[in-house]
Short mmCIF file of C-alpha atoms in Angstrom, two decimals:
data_model
loop_
_atom_site.label_atom_id
_atom_site.label_comp_id
_atom_site.label_asym_id
_atom_site.label_seq_id
_atom_site.Cartn_x
_atom_site.Cartn_y
_atom_site.Cartn_z
CA UNK A 1 1.22 41.97 -15.66
CA UNK A 2 -2.01 43.94 -15.55
CA UNK A 3 -1.20 45.16 -12.08
CA UNK A 4 2.43 45.97 -12.75
CA UNK A 5 1.51 48.48 -15.45
CA UNK A 6 0.47 50.93 -12.75
CA UNK A 7 3.54 50.60 -10.56
CA UNK A 8 7.19 51.30 -11.13
CA UNK A 9 9.99 48.76 -11.03
CA UNK A 10 10.86 49.35 -7.36
CA UNK A 11 7.23 49.09 -6.28
CA UNK A 12 6.70 45.96 -8.34
CA UNK A 13 9.66 44.28 -6.67
CA UNK A 14 8.29 45.11 -3.20
CA UNK A 15 4.80 44.05 -4.29
CA UNK A 16 6.02 40.65 -5.47
CA UNK A 17 8.18 40.18 -2.36
CA UNK A 18 5.25 40.76 -0.01
CA UNK A 19 2.96 38.48 -2.02
CA UNK A 20 5.62 35.76 -2.00
CA UNK A 21 5.89 35.97 1.78
CA UNK A 22 2.13 35.74 2.05
CA UNK A 23 1.99 32.77 -0.34
CA UNK A 24 4.69 30.93 1.60
CA UNK A 25 2.80 31.55 4.83
CA UNK A 26 -0.71 30.46 3.80
CA UNK A 27 0.42 27.71 1.38
CA UNK A 28 -3.03 27.13 -0.14
CA UNK A 29 -4.95 28.01 -3.29
CA UNK A 30 -6.21 31.59 -3.56
CA UNK A 31 -9.88 30.56 -3.68
CA UNK A 32 -9.59 28.90 -0.26
CA UNK A 33 -7.84 31.76 1.57
CA UNK A 34 -9.95 33.18 4.40
CA UNK A 35 -10.01 36.46 6.25
CA UNK A 36 -8.59 34.65 9.29
CA UNK A 37 -5.64 33.42 7.21
CA UNK A 38 -4.86 37.02 6.33
CA UNK A 39 -5.24 38.18 9.93
CA UNK A 40 -2.87 35.45 11.08
CA UNK A 41 -0.33 36.49 8.46
CA UNK A 42 -0.54 40.18 9.42
CA UNK A 43 -0.14 39.19 13.06
CA UNK A 44 3.02 37.31 12.08
CA UNK A 45 4.29 40.41 10.28
CA UNK A 46 3.63 42.55 13.38
CA UNK A 47 5.78 40.22 15.48
CA UNK A 48 8.80 41.61 13.63
CA UNK A 49 8.17 45.00 15.29
CA UNK A 50 7.32 46.69 12.01
CA UNK A 51 5.74 50.13 11.97
CA UNK A 52 2.09 50.73 11.15
CA UNK A 53 3.26 52.25 7.89
CA UNK A 54 4.97 48.99 6.91
CA UNK A 55 1.97 46.96 8.00
CA UNK A 56 -0.22 49.21 5.88
CA UNK A 57 1.88 48.45 2.80
CA UNK A 58 1.18 44.73 3.31
CA UNK A 59 -2.53 45.41 3.62
CA UNK A 60 -2.62 47.64 0.55
CA UNK A 61 -0.70 45.01 -1.43
CA UNK A 62 -3.07 42.21 -0.42
CA UNK A 63 -6.09 44.42 -1.01
CA UNK A 64 -4.96 45.20 -4.55
CA UNK A 65 -4.13 41.55 -5.19
CA UNK A 66 -7.51 40.20 -4.08
CA UNK A 67 -9.32 42.97 -5.93
CA UNK A 68 -7.49 41.83 -9.05
CA UNK A 69 -8.48 38.21 -8.36
CA UNK A 70 -12.11 39.29 -7.97
CA UNK A 71 -12.10 41.21 -11.24
CA UNK A 72 -10.55 38.27 -13.07
CA UNK A 73 -13.05 35.90 -11.34
CA UNK A 74 -10.37 33.74 -9.74
CA UNK A 75 -12.19 34.12 -6.41
CA UNK A 76 -15.86 34.67 -5.60
CA UNK A 77 -15.37 36.46 -2.28
CA UNK A 78 -12.84 39.06 -1.24
CA UNK A 79 -11.32 38.08 2.14
CA UNK A 80 -9.80 41.56 2.49
CA UNK A 81 -13.14 43.33 2.93
CA UNK A 82 -13.03 43.06 6.73
CA UNK A 83 -9.34 43.89 7.05
CA UNK A 84 -8.91 47.45 8.25
CA UNK A 85 -5.89 49.64 7.72
CA UNK A 86 -4.20 50.56 11.04
CA UNK A 87 -4.18 54.18 12.07
CA UNK A 88 -0.82 55.83 11.73
CA UNK A 89 0.23 58.08 14.55
CA UNK A 90 1.45 61.27 12.96
CA UNK A 91 4.36 62.03 15.22
CA UNK A 92 7.03 64.58 14.58
CA UNK A 93 10.01 62.76 13.11
CA UNK A 94 13.04 63.78 15.10
CA UNK A 95 16.28 64.01 13.15
CA UNK A 96 19.58 62.96 14.65
CA UNK A 97 21.97 65.66 15.72
CA UNK A 98 25.60 65.47 14.60
CA UNK A 99 26.74 63.75 17.79
CA UNK A 100 24.03 61.08 17.52
CA UNK A 101 24.92 60.52 13.87
CA UNK A 102 28.54 59.96 14.89
CA UNK A 103 27.45 57.53 17.61
CA UNK A 104 25.54 55.55 14.98
CA UNK A 105 28.57 55.50 12.70
CA UNK A 106 30.77 54.25 15.54
CA UNK A 107 28.30 51.44 16.29
CA UNK A 108 28.86 49.92 12.86
CA UNK A 109 30.96 46.75 12.84
CA UNK A 110 31.12 45.36 9.31
CA UNK A 111 32.18 47.15 6.13
CA UNK A 112 28.64 46.82 4.83
CA UNK A 113 27.16 48.41 7.94
CA UNK A 114 29.58 51.35 7.75
CA UNK A 115 28.87 51.82 4.05
CA UNK A 116 25.10 51.53 4.48
CA UNK A 117 24.84 54.18 7.20
CA UNK A 118 27.11 56.57 5.34
CA UNK A 119 25.35 55.95 2.03
CA UNK A 120 21.81 56.50 3.38
CA UNK A 121 22.86 59.70 5.12
CA UNK A 122 25.17 61.04 2.42
CA UNK A 123 22.80 60.51 -0.52
CA UNK A 124 19.52 61.06 1.38
CA UNK A 125 18.09 58.24 -0.73
CA UNK A 126 14.88 56.47 0.10
CA UNK A 127 15.63 52.97 1.37
CA UNK A 128 13.87 51.47 -1.66
CA UNK A 129 16.15 53.51 -3.92
CA UNK A 130 19.26 52.35 -2.04
CA UNK A 131 18.14 48.75 -2.44
CA UNK A 132 18.13 49.13 -6.22
CA UNK A 133 21.45 50.92 -6.71
CA UNK A 134 23.72 49.02 -9.08
CA UNK A 135 27.48 49.43 -8.99
CA UNK A 136 27.46 50.43 -12.65
CA UNK A 137 25.16 53.35 -11.76
CA UNK A 138 27.82 54.93 -9.55
CA UNK A 139 29.97 57.71 -10.97
CA UNK A 140 32.95 57.58 -8.64
CA UNK A 141 34.72 60.46 -10.36
CA UNK A 142 31.87 62.93 -9.78
CA UNK A 143 30.66 61.14 -6.63
CA UNK A 144 27.14 60.95 -8.01
CA UNK A 145 24.45 58.40 -8.84
CA UNK A 146 21.45 58.56 -11.12
CA UNK A 147 18.57 57.33 -8.99
CA UNK A 148 15.23 56.12 -10.27
CA UNK A 149 12.74 57.37 -7.70
CA UNK A 150 8.98 57.36 -7.29
CA UNK A 151 7.03 57.11 -10.51
CA UNK A 152 10.19 56.11 -12.35
CA UNK A 153 11.50 59.68 -12.22
CA UNK A 154 15.25 59.99 -12.35
CA UNK A 155 17.39 62.40 -10.37
CA UNK A 156 21.06 62.79 -9.54
CA UNK A 157 22.20 62.38 -5.94
CA UNK A 158 25.67 63.00 -4.57
CA UNK A 159 27.75 61.33 -1.91
CA UNK A 160 30.68 62.39 0.23
CA UNK A 161 34.35 61.48 -0.15
CA UNK A 162 34.00 59.46 3.04
CA UNK A 163 31.13 57.51 1.48
CA UNK A 164 33.18 56.94 -1.68
CA UNK A 165 36.01 55.41 0.35
CA UNK A 166 33.58 53.16 2.21
CA UNK A 167 31.92 51.97 -1.00
CA UNK A 168 35.29 51.10 -2.52
CA UNK A 169 36.42 49.40 0.70
CA UNK A 170 33.23 47.32 0.91
CA UNK A 171 33.38 46.23 -2.73
CA UNK A 172 37.09 45.35 -2.67
CA UNK A 173 36.79 43.33 0.55
CA UNK A 174 33.54 41.44 0.04
CA UNK A 175 35.24 38.65 -1.94
CA UNK A 176 32.66 38.33 -4.71
CA UNK A 177 31.33 40.28 -7.67
CA UNK A 178 27.81 41.61 -7.53
CA UNK A 179 25.54 43.68 -9.73
CA UNK A 180 23.96 45.59 -6.87
CA UNK A 181 25.70 47.69 -4.26
CA UNK A 182 24.01 46.17 -1.21
CA UNK A 183 23.70 42.40 -1.48
CA UNK A 184 23.27 39.34 0.65
CA UNK A 185 26.62 37.93 1.73
CA UNK A 186 25.39 34.40 1.00
CA UNK A 187 24.95 32.85 -2.43
CA UNK A 188 23.48 33.80 -4.85
CA UNK A 189 24.25 37.31 -3.51
CA UNK A 190 20.84 38.80 -4.28
CA UNK A 191 20.27 42.47 -3.60
CA UNK A 192 19.14 43.34 -0.10
CA UNK A 193 15.44 44.17 0.04
CA UNK A 194 14.03 47.31 1.60
CA UNK A 195 13.08 45.32 4.69
CA UNK A 196 16.55 43.80 4.98
CA UNK A 197 18.15 47.24 4.85
CA UNK A 198 15.72 48.53 7.48
CA UNK A 199 16.59 45.53 9.65
CA UNK A 200 20.31 46.31 9.27
CA UNK A 201 19.76 49.85 10.54
CA UNK A 202 17.67 48.60 13.48
CA UNK A 203 20.44 46.17 14.38
CA UNK A 204 23.08 48.92 14.35
CA UNK A 205 20.80 51.29 16.26
CA UNK A 206 20.30 48.70 19.01
CA UNK A 207 24.02 48.94 19.83
CA UNK A 208 23.82 52.66 20.55
CA UNK A 209 22.65 54.72 23.50
CA UNK A 210 20.59 56.98 21.24
CA UNK A 211 17.00 57.16 22.52
CA UNK A 212 15.52 58.36 19.24
CA UNK A 213 14.09 55.81 16.85
CA UNK A 214 16.57 55.37 14.02
CA UNK A 215 15.37 54.25 10.60
CA UNK A 216 16.63 54.75 7.04
CA UNK A 217 14.05 57.51 6.68
CA UNK A 218 15.39 59.25 9.78
CA UNK A 219 18.83 59.33 8.15
CA UNK A 220 17.22 60.93 5.09
CA UNK A 221 15.42 63.32 7.43
CA UNK A 222 18.69 64.06 9.21
CA UNK A 223 20.39 64.98 5.93
CA UNK A 224 17.56 67.38 5.07
CA UNK A 225 17.59 68.95 8.54
CA UNK A 226 21.35 69.45 8.63
CA UNK A 227 21.30 70.79 5.07
CA UNK A 228 18.60 73.26 6.09
CA UNK A 229 20.61 74.40 9.10
CA UNK A 230 23.58 74.93 6.79
CA UNK A 231 21.42 77.30 4.73
CA UNK A 232 21.15 75.02 1.69
CA UNK A 233 18.28 76.49 -0.38
CA UNK A 234 14.96 74.68 -0.01
CA UNK A 235 14.64 74.06 -3.75
CA UNK A 236 18.05 72.33 -3.76
CA UNK A 237 16.95 70.11 -0.86
CA UNK A 238 13.71 69.41 -2.73
CA UNK A 239 15.65 68.28 -5.81
CA UNK A 240 18.03 66.10 -3.79
CA UNK A 241 15.17 64.38 -1.99
CA UNK A 242 13.15 63.87 -5.15
CA UNK A 243 10.06 65.69 -3.92
CA UNK A 244 7.56 66.75 -6.58
CA UNK A 245 6.24 69.62 -4.48
CA UNK A 246 8.12 72.18 -2.42
CA UNK A 247 5.41 71.88 0.26
CA UNK A 248 6.61 68.33 0.97
CA UNK A 249 10.13 69.61 1.56
CA UNK A 250 8.84 72.42 3.77
CA UNK A 251 7.79 69.78 6.29
CA UNK A 252 11.46 69.47 7.24
CA UNK A 253 11.58 73.18 7.94
CA UNK A 254 8.50 73.10 10.17
CA UNK A 255 9.67 69.99 12.03
CA UNK A 256 13.13 71.31 12.84
CA UNK A 257 12.26 72.23 16.42
CA UNK A 258 15.81 73.00 17.51
CA UNK A 259 16.17 75.50 14.68
CA UNK A 260 12.81 77.01 15.56
CA UNK A 261 13.86 77.30 19.22
CA UNK A 262 17.12 78.95 18.24
CA UNK A 263 15.46 81.50 15.95
CA UNK A 264 12.79 82.36 18.52
CA UNK A 265 15.29 82.84 21.31
CA UNK A 266 17.50 84.91 19.03
CA UNK A 267 14.53 87.15 18.22
CA UNK A 268 13.36 87.41 21.85
CA UNK A 269 16.85 87.98 23.19
#
């Protein structure tokens, strides 16, 4: 409870999920957990081909947890002291072009896959936000959803008519009632976690010939890039993405290499 005061509901859910996975792996009391136990667990996580960013979230979670245990005197030594955070390669995130986006759509097989791809692109939601969308949150008439983003801040996002049809089709054909939009198909139909949604996108991406790495964030990035190319004002894109600062949104403008190439060539003749 002391820890959860500093994190929002979405973060707390992810925090607890990661700690539960760790607890199931080590299966021993906290005061007997060693640095090697943690290294073995992180090595197991890496076997799932997760990014360094995802691995870092595990490390940060465990670091906070053991710091809490130290402060409350549940443990005498902190086994996380020697665990280093992996370096993240800051590569330019390449958005999908319209043809690649269509290829991804065509690679979807199930109703849930089709809905997920369209939803992530259409709303430009963070994957953690998509995981927490409840059906009751969806305004089908206005094709909008009130999303609770980082820091518990709310914003309205919109989705396309195509996405609306896919949502309705998925719900009407799944054969069970659920509170959340994206749920496990098996009982008790819990909501799909961030990692499960990421895995779904990886699975769909593996069926395509697209060479770019496709993640939920790339679909969000693609929305921002295509919106920018369609001359949607930067402040509107900022609001839709839920960025606190316009400088964060400007990253999409600087990373849109094809747009930069076009503008330069147009200027140079």
